[in-house]
PDB file of C-alpha atoms in Angstrom:
ATOM      1  CA  MET A 272       6.165  11.201  28.286  1.00  0.00           C
ATOM      2  CA  PHE A 273       5.198  11.318  31.963  1.00  0.00           C
ATOM      3  CA  LEU A 274       2.132  10.333  33.944  1.00  0.00           C
ATOM      4  CA  PRO A 275       1.231  12.293  37.071  1.00  0.00           C
ATOM      5  CA  PRO A 276       0.805  10.868  40.563  1.00  0.00           C
ATOM      6  CA  GLY A 277      -2.558   9.197  41.034  1.00  0.00           C
ATOM      7  CA  VAL A 278      -2.832   7.781  37.515  1.00  0.00           C
ATOM      8  CA  SER A 279      -2.778   4.006  37.347  1.00  0.00           C
ATOM      9  CA  GLU A 280       0.536   2.471  36.347  1.00  0.00           C
ATOM     10  CA  ALA A 281      -1.523  -0.192  34.591  1.00  0.00           C
ATOM     11  CA  PHE A 282      -2.742   2.513  32.210  1.00  0.00           C
ATOM     12  CA  ALA A 283       0.847   3.309  31.280  1.00  0.00           C
ATOM     13  CA  GLU A 284       1.538  -0.352  30.594  1.00  0.00           C
ATOM     14  CA  ARG A 285      -1.615  -0.829  28.483  1.00  0.00           C
ATOM     15  CA  SER A 286      -1.065   2.278  26.374  1.00  0.00           C
ATOM     16  CA  GLY A 287       2.246   1.161  24.890  1.00  0.00           C
ATOM     17  CA  TRP A 288       3.280   4.815  24.574  1.00  0.00           C
ATOM     18  CA  GLY A 289       6.393   4.551  26.743  1.00  0.00           C
ATOM     19  CA  PHE A 290       5.205   6.605  29.697  1.00  0.00           C
ATOM     20  CA  GLY A 291       7.386   7.434  32.663  1.00  0.00           C
ATOM     21  CA  TYR A 292       5.755   7.737  36.063  1.00  0.00           C
ATOM     22  CA  VAL A 293       6.119  10.733  38.389  1.00  0.00           C
ATOM     23  CA  THR A 294       5.900   9.952  42.118  1.00  0.00           C
ATOM     24  CA  TRP A 295       4.869  12.231  44.975  1.00  0.00           C
ATOM     25  CA  ASP A 296       8.382  11.975  46.419  1.00  0.00           C
ATOM     26  CA  GLU A 297       9.732  13.455  43.187  1.00  0.00           C
ATOM     27  CA  VAL A 298       7.109  16.200  43.332  1.00  0.00           C
ATOM     28  CA  ARG A 299       7.946  17.165  46.912  1.00  0.00           C
ATOM     29  CA  ALA A 300      11.671  17.266  46.165  1.00  0.00           C
ATOM     30  CA  LEU A 301      11.139  19.989  43.558  1.00  0.00           C
ATOM     31  CA  VAL A 302       9.634  22.559  45.919  1.00  0.00           C
ATOM     32  CA  LYS A 303      12.294  24.443  47.869  1.00  0.00           C
ATOM     33  CA  PRO A 304      11.545  26.299  51.123  1.00  0.00           C
ATOM     34  CA  ARG A 305      12.062  30.035  51.162  1.00  0.00           C
ATOM     35  CA  ALA A 306      14.757  31.587  53.301  1.00  0.00           C
ATOM     36  CA  GLU A 307      13.642  33.195  56.550  1.00  0.00           C
ATOM     37  CA  ASP A 308      14.974  36.556  55.404  1.00  0.00           C
ATOM     38  CA  ALA A 309      13.306  36.348  51.968  1.00  0.00           C
ATOM     39  CA  HIS A 310      11.057  39.174  50.809  1.00  0.00           C
ATOM     40  CA  LYS A 311       8.685  39.833  47.925  1.00  0.00           C
ATOM     41  CA  GLY A 312      11.310  41.618  45.854  1.00  0.00           C
ATOM     42  CA  MET A 313      13.241  38.363  45.506  1.00  0.00           C
ATOM     43  CA  TYR A 314      10.453  36.491  43.709  1.00  0.00           C
ATOM     44  CA  GLY A 315       9.845  38.439  40.549  1.00  0.00           C
ATOM     45  CA  HIS A 316       7.212  40.851  39.327  1.00  0.00           C
ATOM     46  CA  ALA A 317       4.346  39.407  37.288  1.00  0.00           C
ATOM     47  CA  LEU A 318       2.309  41.516  34.890  1.00  0.00           C
ATOM     48  CA  LEU A 319      -1.185  40.139  34.226  1.00  0.00           C
ATOM     49  CA  VAL A 320      -3.015  41.666  31.256  1.00  0.00           C
ATOM     50  CA  CYS A 321      -6.566  40.507  31.937  1.00  0.00           C
ATOM     51  CA  GLY A 322     -10.153  41.670  31.822  1.00  0.00           C
ATOM     52  CA  SER A 323     -12.179  44.099  29.759  1.00  0.00           C
ATOM     53  CA  ARG A 324     -15.382  46.044  30.341  1.00  0.00           C
ATOM     54  CA  GLY A 325     -17.840  43.715  32.062  1.00  0.00           C
ATOM     55  CA  MET A 326     -15.197  40.993  32.549  1.00  0.00           C
ATOM     56  CA  PRO A 327     -13.408  41.771  35.828  1.00  0.00           C
ATOM     57  CA  GLY A 328     -13.750  38.227  37.152  1.00  0.00           C
ATOM     58  CA  ALA A 329     -10.943  36.944  34.947  1.00  0.00           C
ATOM     59  CA  ALA A 330      -8.594  39.538  36.415  1.00  0.00           C
ATOM     60  CA  VAL A 331      -9.678  38.672  39.969  1.00  0.00           C
ATOM     61  CA  LEU A 332      -9.072  34.925  39.476  1.00  0.00           C
ATOM     62  CA  SER A 333      -5.748  35.531  37.767  1.00  0.00           C
ATOM     63  CA  ALA A 334      -4.475  37.919  40.414  1.00  0.00           C
ATOM     64  CA  GLY A 335      -5.487  35.585  43.224  1.00  0.00           C
ATOM     65  CA  ALA A 336      -3.789  32.575  41.648  1.00  0.00           C
ATOM     66  CA  ALA A 337      -0.565  34.470  40.964  1.00  0.00           C
ATOM     67  CA  LEU A 338      -0.392  35.813  44.515  1.00  0.00           C
ATOM     68  CA  ARG A 339      -1.302  32.501  46.115  1.00  0.00           C
ATOM     69  CA  SER A 340       1.263  30.541  44.119  1.00  0.00           C
ATOM     70  CA  GLY A 341       4.100  32.760  45.305  1.00  0.00           C
ATOM     71  CA  CYS A 342       4.774  35.551  42.801  1.00  0.00           C
ATOM     72  CA  GLY A 343       6.628  38.247  44.700  1.00  0.00           C
ATOM     73  CA  LEU A 344       4.884  41.237  43.123  1.00  0.00           C
ATOM     74  CA  VAL A 345       1.756  41.201  40.953  1.00  0.00           C
ATOM     75  CA  THR A 346       0.431  44.003  38.763  1.00  0.00           C
ATOM     76  CA  VAL A 347      -2.861  43.664  36.878  1.00  0.00           C
ATOM     77  CA  HIS A 348      -3.332  45.780  33.762  1.00  0.00           C
ATOM     78  CA  LEU A 349      -7.044  46.311  33.070  1.00  0.00           C
ATOM     79  CA  PRO A 350      -9.568  49.052  32.213  1.00  0.00           C
ATOM     80  CA  GLU A 351      -9.982  51.644  34.915  1.00  0.00           C
ATOM     81  CA  SER A 352     -13.716  50.869  35.151  1.00  0.00           C
ATOM     82  CA  GLU A 353     -12.936  47.275  36.207  1.00  0.00           C
ATOM     83  CA  ARG A 354     -10.321  47.985  38.881  1.00  0.00           C
ATOM     84  CA  PHE A 355     -12.501  47.810  41.977  1.00  0.00           C
ATOM     85  CA  PRO A 356     -13.147  44.017  42.136  1.00  0.00           C
ATOM     86  CA  VAL A 357      -9.382  43.390  41.972  1.00  0.00           C
ATOM     87  CA  GLU A 358      -8.587  45.988  44.624  1.00  0.00           C
ATOM     88  CA  ALA A 359     -11.375  44.761  46.910  1.00  0.00           C
ATOM     89  CA  ASN A 360     -10.412  41.095  46.692  1.00  0.00           C
ATOM     90  CA  PHE A 361      -6.620  41.406  46.521  1.00  0.00           C
ATOM     91  CA  PRO A 362      -5.364  44.690  47.950  1.00  0.00           C
ATOM     92  CA  SER A 363      -1.786  43.392  47.769  1.00  0.00           C
ATOM     93  CA  ALA A 364      -1.992  43.363  43.956  1.00  0.00           C
ATOM     94  CA  MET A 365      -1.122  46.551  42.120  1.00  0.00           C
ATOM     95  CA  VAL A 366      -3.122  47.838  39.160  1.00  0.00           C
ATOM     96  CA  SER A 367      -2.093  49.457  35.897  1.00  0.00           C
ATOM     97  CA  LEU A 368      -5.026  51.239  34.303  1.00  0.00           C
ATOM     98  CA  ASP A 369      -5.923  51.279  30.627  1.00  0.00           C
ATOM     99  CA  THR A 370      -7.700  54.423  29.486  1.00  0.00           C
ATOM    100  CA  ALA A 371     -10.064  52.464  27.220  1.00  0.00           C
ATOM    101  CA  ASP A 372     -12.630  49.769  28.032  1.00  0.00           C
ATOM    102  CA  CYS A 373     -10.267  47.036  26.808  1.00  0.00           C
ATOM    103  CA  PHE A 374      -6.537  46.408  26.441  1.00  0.00           C
ATOM    104  CA  THR A 375      -5.214  49.143  24.143  1.00  0.00           C
ATOM    105  CA  GLU A 376      -1.860  50.246  25.582  1.00  0.00           C
ATOM    106  CA  LEU A 377       1.142  48.859  27.420  1.00  0.00           C
ATOM    107  CA  PRO A 378       1.802  49.793  31.058  1.00  0.00           C
ATOM    108  CA  ALA A 379       3.985  52.846  31.531  1.00  0.00           C
ATOM    109  CA  ASP A 380       7.205  51.125  32.633  1.00  0.00           C
ATOM    110  CA  MET A 381       7.485  47.658  31.123  1.00  0.00           C
ATOM    111  CA  THR A 382      11.027  47.210  32.454  1.00  0.00           C
ATOM    112  CA  ARG A 383       9.558  46.536  35.919  1.00  0.00           C
ATOM    113  CA  TYR A 384       8.184  43.125  34.941  1.00  0.00           C
ATOM    114  CA  THR A 385      10.000  39.818  34.833  1.00  0.00           C
ATOM    115  CA  ALA A 386       7.145  37.773  33.326  1.00  0.00           C
ATOM    116  CA  VAL A 387       3.851  38.524  31.562  1.00  0.00           C
ATOM    117  CA  GLY A 388       0.548  36.632  31.540  1.00  0.00           C
ATOM    118  CA  ILE A 389      -2.131  37.704  29.079  1.00  0.00           C
ATOM    119  CA  GLY A 390      -5.524  36.689  27.747  1.00  0.00           C
ATOM    120  CA  CYS A 391      -8.143  35.971  30.423  1.00  0.00           C
ATOM    121  CA  GLY A 392     -11.299  38.014  29.790  1.00  0.00           C
ATOM    122  CA  LEU A 393      -9.422  40.206  27.326  1.00  0.00           C
ATOM    123  CA  GLY A 394     -11.890  40.322  24.425  1.00  0.00           C
ATOM    124  CA  GLN A 395     -10.824  40.609  20.793  1.00  0.00           C
ATOM    125  CA  ASP A 396     -11.327  44.270  19.967  1.00  0.00           C
ATOM    126  CA  SER A 397      -9.221  45.470  17.015  1.00  0.00           C
ATOM    127  CA  ARG A 398      -7.404  47.840  19.374  1.00  0.00           C
ATOM    128  CA  THR A 399      -6.562  44.884  21.590  1.00  0.00           C
ATOM    129  CA  VAL A 400      -5.074  43.024  18.623  1.00  0.00           C
ATOM    130  CA  GLU A 401      -2.759  45.982  17.984  1.00  0.00           C
ATOM    131  CA  ALA A 402      -1.807  46.202  21.661  1.00  0.00           C
ATOM    132  CA  LEU A 403      -1.114  42.451  21.754  1.00  0.00           C
ATOM    133  CA  GLU A 404       1.225  42.825  18.795  1.00  0.00           C
ATOM    134  CA  CYS A 405       3.139  45.556  20.638  1.00  0.00           C
ATOM    135  CA  LEU A 406       3.362  43.447  23.787  1.00  0.00           C
ATOM    136  CA  LEU A 407       4.582  40.354  21.927  1.00  0.00           C
ATOM    137  CA  GLU A 408       7.217  42.398  20.127  1.00  0.00           C
ATOM    138  CA  TRP A 409       8.379  43.982  23.388  1.00  0.00           C
ATOM    139  CA  CYS A 410       8.672  40.647  25.184  1.00  0.00           C
ATOM    140  CA  ARG A 411      10.336  38.949  22.230  1.00  0.00           C
ATOM    141  CA  THR A 412      13.069  41.545  21.780  1.00  0.00           C
ATOM    142  CA  ARG A 413      13.794  41.643  25.519  1.00  0.00           C
ATOM    143  CA  LYS A 414      13.406  37.884  26.116  1.00  0.00           C
ATOM    144  CA  VAL A 415      10.672  38.287  28.733  1.00  0.00           C
ATOM    145  CA  ARG A 416       8.863  35.042  29.565  1.00  0.00           C
ATOM    146  CA  MET A 417       5.134  34.923  28.767  1.00  0.00           C
ATOM    147  CA  VAL A 418       2.024  32.865  29.514  1.00  0.00           C
ATOM    148  CA  ILE A 419      -0.638  33.243  26.794  1.00  0.00           C
ATOM    149  CA  ASP A 420      -4.227  32.130  27.383  1.00  0.00           C
ATOM    150  CA  ALA A 421      -7.863  32.539  26.373  1.00  0.00           C
ATOM    151  CA  ASP A 422      -8.634  35.516  24.090  1.00  0.00           C
ATOM    152  CA  ALA A 423      -4.937  36.146  23.437  1.00  0.00           C
ATOM    153  CA  LEU A 424      -4.782  32.612  21.982  1.00  0.00           C
ATOM    154  CA  ASN A 425      -7.897  33.296  19.921  1.00  0.00           C
ATOM    155  CA  MET A 426      -6.245  36.398  18.497  1.00  0.00           C
ATOM    156  CA  LEU A 427      -3.180  34.326  17.601  1.00  0.00           C
ATOM    157  CA  SER A 428      -5.412  31.917  15.696  1.00  0.00           C
ATOM    158  CA  ARG A 429      -7.389  34.656  13.909  1.00  0.00           C
ATOM    159  CA  HIS A 430      -4.359  36.818  13.141  1.00  0.00           C
ATOM    160  CA  THR A 431      -1.736  34.208  12.311  1.00  0.00           C
ATOM    161  CA  GLY A 432       0.922  36.817  11.583  1.00  0.00           C
ATOM    162  CA  LEU A 433       1.137  37.437  15.326  1.00  0.00           C
ATOM    163  CA  GLN A 434       2.473  33.930  15.883  1.00  0.00           C
ATOM    164  CA  ARG A 435       5.891  34.861  14.517  1.00  0.00           C
ATOM    165  CA  LEU A 436       6.221  37.333  17.412  1.00  0.00           C
ATOM    166  CA  VAL A 437       5.626  34.784  20.186  1.00  0.00           C
ATOM    167  CA  PRO A 438       8.813  34.728  22.305  1.00  0.00           C
ATOM    168  CA  ALA A 439      10.704  31.444  22.512  1.00  0.00           C
ATOM    169  CA  GLY A 440       9.830  29.540  25.665  1.00  0.00           C
ATOM    170  CA  THR A 441       6.363  31.066  25.956  1.00  0.00           C
ATOM    171  CA  ILE A 442       3.740  28.899  27.695  1.00  0.00           C
ATOM    172  CA  LEU A 443       0.444  28.622  25.781  1.00  0.00           C
ATOM    173  CA  THR A 444      -2.530  27.239  27.750  1.00  0.00           C
ATOM    174  CA  PRO A 445      -5.417  26.416  25.366  1.00  0.00           C
ATOM    175  CA  HIS A 446      -8.448  24.291  26.150  1.00  0.00           C
ATOM    176  CA  LEU A 447      -9.507  21.917  23.391  1.00  0.00           C
ATOM    177  CA  GLY A 448     -11.626  24.496  21.556  1.00  0.00           C
ATOM    178  CA  GLU A 449      -8.810  27.042  21.505  1.00  0.00           C
ATOM    179  CA  LEU A 450      -6.394  24.347  20.385  1.00  0.00           C
ATOM    180  CA  ARG A 451      -8.646  23.497  17.417  1.00  0.00           C
ATOM    181  CA  ARG A 452      -8.628  27.121  16.366  1.00  0.00           C
ATOM    182  CA  LEU A 453      -4.833  27.136  16.548  1.00  0.00           C
ATOM    183  CA  VAL A 454      -4.036  23.820  14.827  1.00  0.00           C
ATOM    184  CA  GLY A 455      -7.236  22.654  13.085  1.00  0.00           C
ATOM    185  CA  THR A 456      -9.411  19.637  13.793  1.00  0.00           C
ATOM    186  CA  TRP A 457      -8.201  16.092  14.428  1.00  0.00           C
ATOM    187  CA  ARG A 458      -9.598  12.601  13.966  1.00  0.00           C
ATOM    188  CA  ASP A 459      -8.440  11.114  17.264  1.00  0.00           C
ATOM    189  CA  GLU A 460      -6.328  11.812  20.318  1.00  0.00           C
ATOM    190  CA  GLU A 461      -3.136  10.676  18.641  1.00  0.00           C
ATOM    191  CA  GLU A 462      -3.538  13.228  15.854  1.00  0.00           C
ATOM    192  CA  MET A 463      -4.421  15.883  18.410  1.00  0.00           C
ATOM    193  CA  LEU A 464      -1.173  15.187  20.252  1.00  0.00           C
ATOM    194  CA  GLU A 465       0.777  15.355  16.999  1.00  0.00           C
ATOM    195  CA  ARG A 466      -0.762  18.719  16.145  1.00  0.00           C
ATOM    196  CA  ALA A 467      -0.108  20.104  19.629  1.00  0.00           C
ATOM    197  CA  ASN A 468       3.469  18.865  19.378  1.00  0.00           C
ATOM    198  CA  GLY A 469       3.818  20.574  16.005  1.00  0.00           C
ATOM    199  CA  LEU A 470       2.525  23.848  17.435  1.00  0.00           C
ATOM    200  CA  ALA A 471       5.032  23.689  20.293  1.00  0.00           C
ATOM    201  CA  ALA A 472       7.869  22.957  17.870  1.00  0.00           C
ATOM    202  CA  ARG A 473       6.858  25.679  15.396  1.00  0.00           C
ATOM    203  CA  LEU A 474       6.591  28.387  18.066  1.00  0.00           C
ATOM    204  CA  ASP A 475       9.505  27.053  20.127  1.00  0.00           C
ATOM    205  CA  SER A 476       7.115  27.167  23.081  1.00  0.00           C
ATOM    206  CA  VAL A 477       5.398  25.116  25.759  1.00  0.00           C
ATOM    207  CA  VAL A 478       1.785  24.106  25.062  1.00  0.00           C
ATOM    208  CA  VAL A 479      -0.460  23.199  28.006  1.00  0.00           C
ATOM    209  CA  VAL A 480      -3.704  21.661  26.726  1.00  0.00           C
ATOM    210  CA  LYS A 481      -6.510  21.391  29.280  1.00  0.00           C
ATOM    211  CA  GLY A 482      -9.226  18.852  28.671  1.00  0.00           C
ATOM    212  CA  PRO A 483     -11.087  15.826  30.028  1.00  0.00           C
ATOM    213  CA  ASN A 484      -8.120  13.476  29.559  1.00  0.00           C
ATOM    214  CA  PRO A 485      -5.583  12.496  32.196  1.00  0.00           C
ATOM    215  CA  LEU A 486      -2.466  14.603  32.189  1.00  0.00           C
ATOM    216  CA  PHE A 487       0.321  13.691  29.815  1.00  0.00           C
ATOM    217  CA  ILE A 488       3.600  15.508  29.371  1.00  0.00           C
ATOM    218  CA  PHE A 489       5.478  15.201  26.103  1.00  0.00           C
ATOM    219  CA  LEU A 490       8.934  16.558  25.402  1.00  0.00           C
ATOM    220  CA  TYR A 491       9.930  17.808  21.973  1.00  0.00           C
ATOM    221  CA  HIS A 492      13.633  18.395  22.596  1.00  0.00           C
ATOM    222  CA  LEU A 493      13.298  21.360  24.991  1.00  0.00           C
ATOM    223  CA  ILE A 494       9.691  21.854  23.921  1.00  0.00           C
ATOM    224  CA  SER A 495       6.883  20.442  26.027  1.00  0.00           C
ATOM    225  CA  GLN A 496       3.144  20.289  26.215  1.00  0.00           C
ATOM    226  CA  THR A 497       0.756  19.166  28.864  1.00  0.00           C
ATOM    227  CA  ILE A 498      -2.837  17.985  28.951  1.00  0.00           C
ATOM    228  CA  TYR A 499      -4.505  18.766  32.233  1.00  0.00           C
ATOM    229  CA  LYS A 500      -8.022  18.952  33.591  1.00  0.00           C
ATOM    230  CA  TYR A 501      -8.352  21.922  35.925  1.00  0.00           C
ATOM    231  CA  GLU A 502     -11.306  23.533  37.624  1.00  0.00           C
ATOM    232  CA  SER A 503     -10.393  27.159  36.834  1.00  0.00           C
ATOM    233  CA  LYS A 504      -8.561  27.918  33.604  1.00  0.00           C
ATOM    234  CA  ASP A 505      -7.771  31.505  34.608  1.00  0.00           C
ATOM    235  CA  SER A 506      -6.326  30.328  37.919  1.00  0.00           C
ATOM    236  CA  PHE A 507      -4.272  27.534  36.366  1.00  0.00           C
ATOM    237  CA  THR A 508      -2.701  29.858  33.837  1.00  0.00           C
ATOM    238  CA  HIS A 509      -1.445  32.227  36.487  1.00  0.00           C
ATOM    239  CA  LEU A 510      -0.293  29.542  38.900  1.00  0.00           C
ATOM    240  CA  ILE A 511       2.294  28.875  36.184  1.00  0.00           C
ATOM    241  CA  MET A 512       3.532  32.464  36.521  1.00  0.00           C
ATOM    242  CA  LYS A 513       5.166  31.643  39.848  1.00  0.00           C
ATOM    243  CA  PHE A 514       7.477  29.091  38.309  1.00  0.00           C
ATOM    244  CA  ILE A 515       8.730  31.218  35.453  1.00  0.00           C
ATOM    245  CA  LEU A 516       9.455  33.937  38.026  1.00  0.00           C
ATOM    246  CA  SER A 517      11.318  31.572  40.352  1.00  0.00           C
ATOM    247  CA  PRO A 518      14.911  32.660  41.059  1.00  0.00           C
ATOM    248  CA  ASN A 519      15.799  29.182  42.327  1.00  0.00           C
ATOM    249  CA  PRO A 520      18.286  27.553  39.901  1.00  0.00           C
ATOM    250  CA  ASN A 521      17.489  24.160  41.412  1.00  0.00           C
ATOM    251  CA  ILE A 522      14.059  24.155  39.763  1.00  0.00           C
ATOM    252  CA  PRO A 523      14.576  23.470  36.033  1.00  0.00           C
ATOM    253  CA  HIS A 524      11.816  24.625  33.706  1.00  0.00           C
ATOM    254  CA  ASN A 525      11.087  21.405  31.864  1.00  0.00           C
ATOM    255  CA  ALA A 526       7.655  19.939  31.456  1.00  0.00           C
ATOM    256  CA  ALA A 527       7.710  17.429  34.307  1.00  0.00           C
ATOM    257  CA  ASP A 528       8.912  19.973  36.851  1.00  0.00           C
ATOM    258  CA  GLU A 529       6.471  22.629  35.620  1.00  0.00           C
ATOM    259  CA  TYR A 530       3.613  20.191  36.119  1.00  0.00           C
ATOM    260  CA  CYS A 531       4.766  18.857  39.473  1.00  0.00           C
ATOM    261  CA  THR A 532       5.360  22.230  41.078  1.00  0.00           C
ATOM    262  CA  THR A 533       2.099  23.645  39.735  1.00  0.00           C
ATOM    263  CA  VAL A 534       0.046  20.721  41.026  1.00  0.00           C
ATOM    264  CA  LEU A 535       1.711  20.902  44.421  1.00  0.00           C
ATOM    265  CA  SER A 536       0.954  24.633  44.699  1.00  0.00           C
ATOM    266  CA  HIS A 537      -2.681  23.885  43.886  1.00  0.00           C
ATOM    267  CA  LEU A 538      -2.874  21.207  46.570  1.00  0.00           C
ATOM    268  CA  LEU A 539      -1.213  23.472  49.124  1.00  0.00           C
ATOM    269  CA  ALA A 540      -3.651  26.240  48.267  1.00  0.00           C
ATOM    270  CA  LYS A 541      -6.590  23.874  48.853  1.00  0.00           C
ATOM    271  CA  SER A 542      -5.178  22.829  52.211  1.00  0.00           C
TER     272      SER A 542
END
């Protein structure tokens, strides 16, 4: 278990939970400068499946976070009617257009993408459930990394058969309400952590739980989950995309490093 920078060491001592403490020096050491001759093609291609009719804001926030955090190429798949806010705000993002008013079909050439983020503003139309099943199956068989959030998580909780298709190593980012729908209710924080840990172990995935608590990182062998308070859930989810796209072998994808690099990107973006 790890505590982030800024959290009192006295808290770690009082808790008795065996926390480690992450320092800012350790955070800074994880972020590697890019080569002067680097270009966007060297930093992966993120596919964001976000938005539905009347919900373009989720796609705008997601695209902006992915671009700002350093994804080389970003494509947003969304209904054609909702394309204009994305194009107006982030002309460097590409769009893949769904013919319906929600997510109903995969983009034409899925082999272009090195990671997939899905869920923000997606809705839970029955056609979207079918399309999500196809996307999970595609990513699972081809070992494509995923970030699953928001309505995609709600569909996993309502249609539990989809959970068997979640690719190993997927990052799930529920808030507390979405977590309850996935794992059931709990009596206290300790039981909540146990249930989140069980979900991560069962799906062989990373679970990032956002809530009012300080951030904790727990490791379940190679499985991890994080609790983090963040001002924009859609943005946080797609900041993570940068790190699963990273070609740098010096940045391991364990929980502590995922947290540290994500937080540092957020701070750099604010500055």
